[in-house]
Tab-separated table of C-alpha atoms and ligand atoms in Angstrom:
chain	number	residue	atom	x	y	z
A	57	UNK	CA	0.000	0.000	0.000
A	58	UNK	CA	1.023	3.137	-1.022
A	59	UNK	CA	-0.044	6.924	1.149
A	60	UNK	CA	-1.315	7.001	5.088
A	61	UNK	CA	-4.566	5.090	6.617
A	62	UNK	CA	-6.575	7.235	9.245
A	63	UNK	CA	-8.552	4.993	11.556
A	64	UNK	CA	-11.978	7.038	13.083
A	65	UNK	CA	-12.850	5.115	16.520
A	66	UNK	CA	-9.434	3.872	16.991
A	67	UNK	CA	-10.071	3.368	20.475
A	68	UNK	CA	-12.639	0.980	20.067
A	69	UNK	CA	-13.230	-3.136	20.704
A	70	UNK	CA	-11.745	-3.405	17.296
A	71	UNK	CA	-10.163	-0.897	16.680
A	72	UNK	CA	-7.331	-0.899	19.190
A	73	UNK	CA	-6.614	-4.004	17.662
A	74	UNK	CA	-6.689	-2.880	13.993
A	75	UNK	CA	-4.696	0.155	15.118
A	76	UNK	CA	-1.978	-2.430	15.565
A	77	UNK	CA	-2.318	-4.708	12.880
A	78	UNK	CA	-2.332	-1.918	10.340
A	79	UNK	CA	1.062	-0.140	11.754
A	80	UNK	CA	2.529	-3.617	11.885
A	81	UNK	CA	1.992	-4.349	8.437
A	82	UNK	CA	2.050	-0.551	6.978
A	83	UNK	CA	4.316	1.068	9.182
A	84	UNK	CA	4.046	3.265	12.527
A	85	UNK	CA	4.462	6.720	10.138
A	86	UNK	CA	1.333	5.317	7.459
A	87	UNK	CA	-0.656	5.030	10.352
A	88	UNK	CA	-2.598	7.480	12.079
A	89	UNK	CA	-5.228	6.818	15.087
A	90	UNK	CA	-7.834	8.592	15.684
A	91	UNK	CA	-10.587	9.230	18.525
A	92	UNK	CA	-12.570	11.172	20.649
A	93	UNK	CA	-9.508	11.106	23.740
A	94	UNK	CA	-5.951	9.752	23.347
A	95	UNK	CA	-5.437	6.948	25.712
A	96	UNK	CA	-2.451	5.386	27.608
A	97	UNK	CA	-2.167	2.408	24.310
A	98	UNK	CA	-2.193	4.304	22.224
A	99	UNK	CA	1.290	4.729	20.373
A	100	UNK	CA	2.377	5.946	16.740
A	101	UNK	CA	0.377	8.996	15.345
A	102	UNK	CA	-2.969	9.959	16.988
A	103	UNK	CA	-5.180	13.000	16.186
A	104	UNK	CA	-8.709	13.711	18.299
A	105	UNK	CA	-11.340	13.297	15.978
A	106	UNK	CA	-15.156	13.757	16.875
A	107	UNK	CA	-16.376	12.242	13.709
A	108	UNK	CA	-19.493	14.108	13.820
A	109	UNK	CA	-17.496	17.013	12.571
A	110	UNK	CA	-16.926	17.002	9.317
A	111	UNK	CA	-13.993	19.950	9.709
A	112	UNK	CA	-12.141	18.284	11.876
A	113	UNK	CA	-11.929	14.815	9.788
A	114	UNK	CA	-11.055	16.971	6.668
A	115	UNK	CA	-8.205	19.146	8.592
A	116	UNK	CA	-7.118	15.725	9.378
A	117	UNK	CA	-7.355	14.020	6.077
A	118	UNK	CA	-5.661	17.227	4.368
A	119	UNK	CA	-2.575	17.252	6.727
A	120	UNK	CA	-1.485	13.891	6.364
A	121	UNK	CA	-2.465	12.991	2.661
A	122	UNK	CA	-4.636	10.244	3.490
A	123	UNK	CA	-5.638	7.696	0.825
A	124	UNK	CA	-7.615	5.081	3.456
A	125	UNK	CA	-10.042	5.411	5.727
A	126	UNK	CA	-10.904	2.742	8.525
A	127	UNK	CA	-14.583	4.191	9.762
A	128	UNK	CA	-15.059	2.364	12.821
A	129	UNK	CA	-16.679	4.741	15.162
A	130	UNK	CA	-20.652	3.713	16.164
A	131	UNK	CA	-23.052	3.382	18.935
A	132	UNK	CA	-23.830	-0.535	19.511
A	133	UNK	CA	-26.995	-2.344	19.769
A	134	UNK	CA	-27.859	-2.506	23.329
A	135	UNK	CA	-26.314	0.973	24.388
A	136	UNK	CA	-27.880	2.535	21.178
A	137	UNK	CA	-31.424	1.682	22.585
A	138	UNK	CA	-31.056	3.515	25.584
A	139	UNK	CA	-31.153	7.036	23.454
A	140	UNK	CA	-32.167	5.705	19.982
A	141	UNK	CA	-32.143	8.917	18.640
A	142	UNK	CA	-28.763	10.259	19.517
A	143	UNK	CA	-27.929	6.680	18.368
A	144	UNK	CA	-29.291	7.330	14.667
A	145	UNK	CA	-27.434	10.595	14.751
A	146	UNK	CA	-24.532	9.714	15.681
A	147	UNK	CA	-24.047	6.302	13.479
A	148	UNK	CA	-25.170	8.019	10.162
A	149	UNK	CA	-24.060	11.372	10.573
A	150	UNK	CA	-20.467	10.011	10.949
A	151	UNK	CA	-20.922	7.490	8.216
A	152	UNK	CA	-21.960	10.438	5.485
A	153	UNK	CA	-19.484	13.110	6.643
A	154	UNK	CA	-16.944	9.669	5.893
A	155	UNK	CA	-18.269	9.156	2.141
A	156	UNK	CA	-18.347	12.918	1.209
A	157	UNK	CA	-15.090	13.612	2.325
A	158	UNK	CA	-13.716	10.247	0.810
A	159	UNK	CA	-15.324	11.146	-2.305
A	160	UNK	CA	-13.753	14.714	-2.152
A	161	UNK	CA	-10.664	13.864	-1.621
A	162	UNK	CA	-10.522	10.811	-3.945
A	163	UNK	CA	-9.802	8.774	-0.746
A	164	UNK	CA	-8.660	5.249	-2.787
A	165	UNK	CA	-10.441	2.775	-0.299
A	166	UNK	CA	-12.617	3.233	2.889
A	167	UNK	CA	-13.900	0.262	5.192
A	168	UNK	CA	-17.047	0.492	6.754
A	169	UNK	CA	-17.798	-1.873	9.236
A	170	UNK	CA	-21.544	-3.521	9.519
A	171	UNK	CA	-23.320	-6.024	11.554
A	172	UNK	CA	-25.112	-9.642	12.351
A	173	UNK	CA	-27.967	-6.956	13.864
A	174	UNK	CA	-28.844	-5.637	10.062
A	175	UNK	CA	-31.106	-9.016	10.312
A	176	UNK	CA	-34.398	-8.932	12.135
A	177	UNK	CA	-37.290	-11.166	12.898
A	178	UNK	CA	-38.081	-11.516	8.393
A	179	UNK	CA	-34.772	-13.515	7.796
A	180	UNK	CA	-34.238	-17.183	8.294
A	181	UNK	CA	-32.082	-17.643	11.305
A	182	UNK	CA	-30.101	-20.921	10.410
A	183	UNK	CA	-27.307	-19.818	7.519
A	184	UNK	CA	-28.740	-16.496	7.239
A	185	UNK	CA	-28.110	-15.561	3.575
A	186	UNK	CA	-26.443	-12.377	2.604
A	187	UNK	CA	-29.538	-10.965	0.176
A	188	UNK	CA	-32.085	-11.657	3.127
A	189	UNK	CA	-34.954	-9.400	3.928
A	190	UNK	CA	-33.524	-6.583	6.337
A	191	UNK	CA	-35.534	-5.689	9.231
A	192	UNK	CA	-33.864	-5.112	12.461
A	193	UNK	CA	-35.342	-4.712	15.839
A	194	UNK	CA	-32.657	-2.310	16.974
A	195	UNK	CA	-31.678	1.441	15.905
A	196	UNK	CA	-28.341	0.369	15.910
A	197	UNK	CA	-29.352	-2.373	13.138
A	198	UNK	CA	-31.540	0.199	11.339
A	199	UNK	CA	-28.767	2.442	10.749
A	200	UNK	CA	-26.066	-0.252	9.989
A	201	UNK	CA	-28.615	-1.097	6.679
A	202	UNK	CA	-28.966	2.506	5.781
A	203	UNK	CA	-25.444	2.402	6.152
A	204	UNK	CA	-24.868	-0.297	3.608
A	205	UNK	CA	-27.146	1.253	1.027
A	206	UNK	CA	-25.094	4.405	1.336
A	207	UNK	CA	-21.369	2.997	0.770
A	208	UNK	CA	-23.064	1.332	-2.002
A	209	UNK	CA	-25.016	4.402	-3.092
A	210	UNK	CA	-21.417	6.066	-3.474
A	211	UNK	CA	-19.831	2.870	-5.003
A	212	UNK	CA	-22.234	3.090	-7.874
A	213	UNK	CA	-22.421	6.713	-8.278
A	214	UNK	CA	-19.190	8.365	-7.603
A	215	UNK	CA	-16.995	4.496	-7.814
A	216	UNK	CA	-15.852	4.982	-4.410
A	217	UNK	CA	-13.952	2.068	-3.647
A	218	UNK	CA	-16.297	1.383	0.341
A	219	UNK	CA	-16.106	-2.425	1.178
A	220	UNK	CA	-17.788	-3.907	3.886
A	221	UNK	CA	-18.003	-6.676	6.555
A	222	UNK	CA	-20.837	-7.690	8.888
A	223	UNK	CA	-19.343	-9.014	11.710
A	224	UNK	CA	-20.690	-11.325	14.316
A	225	UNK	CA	-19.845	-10.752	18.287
A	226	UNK	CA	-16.540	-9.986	18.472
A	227	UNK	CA	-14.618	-11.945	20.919
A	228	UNK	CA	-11.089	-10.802	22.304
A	229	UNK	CA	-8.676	-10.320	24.912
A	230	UNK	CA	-7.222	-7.316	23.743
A	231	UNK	CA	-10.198	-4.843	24.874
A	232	UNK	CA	-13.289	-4.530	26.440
A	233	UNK	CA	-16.619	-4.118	24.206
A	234	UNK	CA	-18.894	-1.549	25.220
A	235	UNK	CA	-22.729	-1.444	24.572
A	236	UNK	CA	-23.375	-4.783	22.685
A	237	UNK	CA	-25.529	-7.700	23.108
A	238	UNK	CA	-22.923	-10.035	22.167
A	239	UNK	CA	-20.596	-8.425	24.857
A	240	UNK	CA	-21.053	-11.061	27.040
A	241	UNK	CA	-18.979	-13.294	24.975
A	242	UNK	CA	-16.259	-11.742	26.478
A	243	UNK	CA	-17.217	-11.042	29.912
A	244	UNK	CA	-17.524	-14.305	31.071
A	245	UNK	CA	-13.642	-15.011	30.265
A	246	UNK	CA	-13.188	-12.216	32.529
A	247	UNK	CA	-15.173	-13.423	35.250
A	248	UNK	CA	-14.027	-17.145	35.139
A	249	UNK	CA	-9.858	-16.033	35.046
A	250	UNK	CA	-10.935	-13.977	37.883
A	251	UNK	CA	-12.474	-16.913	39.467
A	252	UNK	CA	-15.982	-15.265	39.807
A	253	UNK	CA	-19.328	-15.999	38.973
A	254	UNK	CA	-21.144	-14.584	35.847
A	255	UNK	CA	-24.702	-13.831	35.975
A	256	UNK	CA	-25.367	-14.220	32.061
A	257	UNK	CA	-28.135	-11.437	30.552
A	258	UNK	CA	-28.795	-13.808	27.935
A	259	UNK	CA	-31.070	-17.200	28.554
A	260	UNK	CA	-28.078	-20.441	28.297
A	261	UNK	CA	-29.737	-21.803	25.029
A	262	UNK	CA	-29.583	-18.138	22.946
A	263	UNK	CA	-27.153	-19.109	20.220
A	264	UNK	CA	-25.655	-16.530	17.943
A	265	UNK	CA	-23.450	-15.938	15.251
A	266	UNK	CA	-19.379	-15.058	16.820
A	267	UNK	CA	-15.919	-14.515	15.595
A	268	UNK	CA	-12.557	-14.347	17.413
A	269	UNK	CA	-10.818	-11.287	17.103
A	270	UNK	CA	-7.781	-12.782	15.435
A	271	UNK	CA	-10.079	-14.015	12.631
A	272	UNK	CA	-11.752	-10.751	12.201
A	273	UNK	CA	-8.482	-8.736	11.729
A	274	UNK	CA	-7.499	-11.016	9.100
A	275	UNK	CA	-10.934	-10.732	7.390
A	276	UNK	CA	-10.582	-7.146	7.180
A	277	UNK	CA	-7.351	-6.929	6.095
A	278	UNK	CA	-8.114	-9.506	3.326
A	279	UNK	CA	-11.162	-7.571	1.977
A	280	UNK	CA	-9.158	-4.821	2.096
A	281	UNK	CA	-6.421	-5.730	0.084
A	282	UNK	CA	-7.909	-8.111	-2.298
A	283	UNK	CA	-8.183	-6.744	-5.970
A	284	UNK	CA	-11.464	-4.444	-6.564
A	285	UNK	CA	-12.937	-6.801	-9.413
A	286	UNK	CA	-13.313	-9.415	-6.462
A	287	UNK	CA	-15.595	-7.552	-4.574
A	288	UNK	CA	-18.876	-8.464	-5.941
A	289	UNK	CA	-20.923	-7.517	-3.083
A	290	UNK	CA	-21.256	-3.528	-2.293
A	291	UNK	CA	-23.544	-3.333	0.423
A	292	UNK	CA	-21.890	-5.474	3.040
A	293	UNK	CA	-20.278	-9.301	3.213
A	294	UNK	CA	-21.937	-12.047	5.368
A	295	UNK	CA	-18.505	-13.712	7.546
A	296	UNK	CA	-19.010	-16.125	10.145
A	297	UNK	CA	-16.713	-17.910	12.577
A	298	UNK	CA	-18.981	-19.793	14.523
A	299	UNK	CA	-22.411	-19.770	16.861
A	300	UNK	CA	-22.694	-20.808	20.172
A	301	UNK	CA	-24.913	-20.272	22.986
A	302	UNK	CA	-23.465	-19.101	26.684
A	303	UNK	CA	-24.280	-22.766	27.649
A	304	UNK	CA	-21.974	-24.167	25.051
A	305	UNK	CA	-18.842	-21.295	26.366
A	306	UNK	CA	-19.583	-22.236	29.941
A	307	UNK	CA	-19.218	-26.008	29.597
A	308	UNK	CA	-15.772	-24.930	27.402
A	309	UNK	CA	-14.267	-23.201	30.014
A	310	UNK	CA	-15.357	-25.409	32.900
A	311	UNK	CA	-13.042	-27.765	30.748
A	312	UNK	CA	-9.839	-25.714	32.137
A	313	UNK	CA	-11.874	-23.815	35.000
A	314	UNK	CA	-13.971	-26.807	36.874
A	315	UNK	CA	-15.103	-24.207	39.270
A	316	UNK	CA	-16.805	-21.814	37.158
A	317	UNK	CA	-20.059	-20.734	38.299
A	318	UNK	CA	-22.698	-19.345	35.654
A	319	UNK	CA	-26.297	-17.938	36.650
A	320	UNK	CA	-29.352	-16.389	33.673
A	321	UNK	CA	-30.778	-13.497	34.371
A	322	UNK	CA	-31.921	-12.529	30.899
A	323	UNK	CA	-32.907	-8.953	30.522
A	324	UNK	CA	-33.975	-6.633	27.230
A	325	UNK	CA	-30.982	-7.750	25.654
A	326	UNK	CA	-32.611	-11.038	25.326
A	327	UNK	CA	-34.819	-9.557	23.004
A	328	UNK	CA	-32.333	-8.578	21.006
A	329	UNK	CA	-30.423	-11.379	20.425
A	330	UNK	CA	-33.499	-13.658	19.395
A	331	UNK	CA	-33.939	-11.473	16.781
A	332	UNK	CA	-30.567	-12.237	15.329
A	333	UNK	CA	-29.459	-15.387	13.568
A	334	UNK	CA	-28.190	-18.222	15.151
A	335	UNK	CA	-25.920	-19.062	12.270
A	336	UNK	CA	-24.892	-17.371	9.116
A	337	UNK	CA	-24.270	-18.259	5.523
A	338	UNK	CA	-20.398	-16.762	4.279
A	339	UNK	CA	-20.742	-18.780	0.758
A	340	UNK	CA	-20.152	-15.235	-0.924
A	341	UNK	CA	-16.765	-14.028	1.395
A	342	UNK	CA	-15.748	-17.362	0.800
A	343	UNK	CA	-16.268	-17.558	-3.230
A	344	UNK	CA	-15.479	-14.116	-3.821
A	345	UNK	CA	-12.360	-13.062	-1.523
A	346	UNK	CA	-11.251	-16.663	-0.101
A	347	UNK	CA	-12.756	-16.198	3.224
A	348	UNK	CA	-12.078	-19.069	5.912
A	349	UNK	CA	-12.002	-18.778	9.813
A	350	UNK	CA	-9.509	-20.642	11.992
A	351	UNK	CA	-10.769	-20.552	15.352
A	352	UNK	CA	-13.401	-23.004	16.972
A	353	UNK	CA	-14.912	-22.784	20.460
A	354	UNK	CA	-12.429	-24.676	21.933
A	355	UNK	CA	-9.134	-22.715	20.443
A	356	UNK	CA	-10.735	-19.589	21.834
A	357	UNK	CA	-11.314	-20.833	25.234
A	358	UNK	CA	-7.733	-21.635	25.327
A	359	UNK	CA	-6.335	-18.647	24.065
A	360	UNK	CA	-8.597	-16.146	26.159
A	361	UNK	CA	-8.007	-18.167	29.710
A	362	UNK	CA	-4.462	-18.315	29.220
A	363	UNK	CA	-3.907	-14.141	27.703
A	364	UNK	CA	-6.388	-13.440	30.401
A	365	UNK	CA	-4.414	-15.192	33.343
A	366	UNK	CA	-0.773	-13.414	32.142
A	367	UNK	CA	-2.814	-10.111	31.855
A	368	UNK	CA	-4.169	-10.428	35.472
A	369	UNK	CA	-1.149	-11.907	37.020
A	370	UNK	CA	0.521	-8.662	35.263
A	371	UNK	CA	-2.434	-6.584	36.719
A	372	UNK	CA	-1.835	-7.370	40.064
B	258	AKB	C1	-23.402	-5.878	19.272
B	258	AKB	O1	-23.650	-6.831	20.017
B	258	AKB	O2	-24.110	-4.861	19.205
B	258	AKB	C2	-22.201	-5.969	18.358
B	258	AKB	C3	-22.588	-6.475	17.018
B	258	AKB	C4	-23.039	-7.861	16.849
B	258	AKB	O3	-22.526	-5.739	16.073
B	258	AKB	N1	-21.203	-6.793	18.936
């Protein structure tokens, strides 16, 4: 790659962990994080970016030449209900001040993530396929599918090179998520290194769609740097990794953690999730861009317990 990547929401879940991948393979000077506050991780070039305003990403863009844009910033599904408005704003105000400045600026590629929770109650919830019926339950999901049609939009009318991923939960080490319904995917590895108990917001047999974070760096990076005639698919790609239900985690990780104690005490987030699908269909990541995940239930137990336990022991 050629010119300098900005990151929006580089302080995020996935974005910490992007942040990284990108400077490793790019270079520390090609990189440069942004977010609302600079935080002790971060390292290499950062800029504070409120991606609602549209000066401020151009300044930013404009000083340092950018050619990429990594527009990760957004409100998640279960915080995003709690003010869906500010929610809407936020997502797709962000989203179009991304596209017009990329188109502007003849920004060469931008990646805009999407979601599992673009899929409501209308779609079939075993292999979900990537054309099905969109109607989400959540504001969060409404504007991730307006936010498909737009990159698209500016694919087909300005050739804006947007490409797009929906990602299942996201489950890592690395960082914290805030605000989803999948977070506790990663909570309970928390709670069981700690030796805890974890009251579980979602009933034990709620299976969803979820992807280790390893696998989802890799994903983006390969839709990102495969060649443009590959990507047949403009509104967003279907991945998966794989589904399980918090039953299925907690008898993984009593494997290496006999003692682990897990309690249900589903709440509105419950509602969310059985909107979602349980598995999904990839056939088109796969065909189009050679999409394949490595990691299983059981290699992710393994690798969160034991970066968990050196991360605590370090902690402490
Ligand atoms: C959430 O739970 O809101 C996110 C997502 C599936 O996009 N992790």
């Amino acid at each position: 790659m050629n010119g300098k990547i900005l990151i929006i929401g580089a302080n995020g879940q996935l974005g910490s962990v992007l942040t990284t991948a990108l400077q490793n393979r790019y270079g520390l000077e090609n990189v440069i994080a942004s977010d609302l506050r600079k935080q002790e991780h971060n390292h290499g070039i950062f800029e504070i970016i409120d991606a609602t305003d549209y000066d401020r990403i151009q300044h930013v863009v404009t000083q340092y030449n950018i050619t990429q844009i990594y527009h990760l910033a957004a409100i998640l599904s279960a915080k995003g209900e709690v003010n869906p408005l500010q929610t809407w704003d936020i997502n797709t105000k962000t989203l179009l001040n991304v596209l017009e400045i990329s188109r502007l600026n003849h920004i060469e590629k931008v990646f805009y993530p999407s979601s599992i929770a673009v899929f409501g109650a209308a779609a079939l919830k075993h292999n979900t396929p990537n054309d099905s019926y969109l109607n989400p339950s959540t504001v969060y999901g409404i504007s991730k599918v307006d936010g498909e049609n737009w990159v698209q939009y500016y694919f087909l009318k300005y050739g804006l090179d947007v490409r797009s991923i929906r990602y299942p939960g996201v489950i890592g080490y690395q960082t914290l998520p805030g605000g989803g319904t999948t977070d506790y995917a990663v909570d309970i590895y928390h709670k069981a290194v700690l030796k805890e108990p974890f009251v579980c917001f979602l009933k034990e047999d709620t299976t969803l769609p979820m992807i280790y974070m390893d696998d989802v760096i890799r994903a983006t990076m390969e839709l990102m740097e495969a060649p443009s005639e590959k990507i047949k698919i403009r509104t967003s790609y279907n991945i998966a990794g794989l589904s399980f239900s918090p039953k299925d985690v907690a008898l993984e990780i009593s494997k290496i953690l006999p003692n682990f104690i897990i309690a249900y005490k589903p709440d509105f987030r419950e509602d969310i999730a059985k909107n979602w699908p349980k598995s999904i269909d990839d056939s088109h990541a796969q065909i189009d861009w050679g999409w394949q995940p490595n990691y299983n239930l059981e290699a992710i137990t393994k690798s969160m317990i034991s970066a968990l336990n050196d991360y605590y022991k370090k902690a402490v």
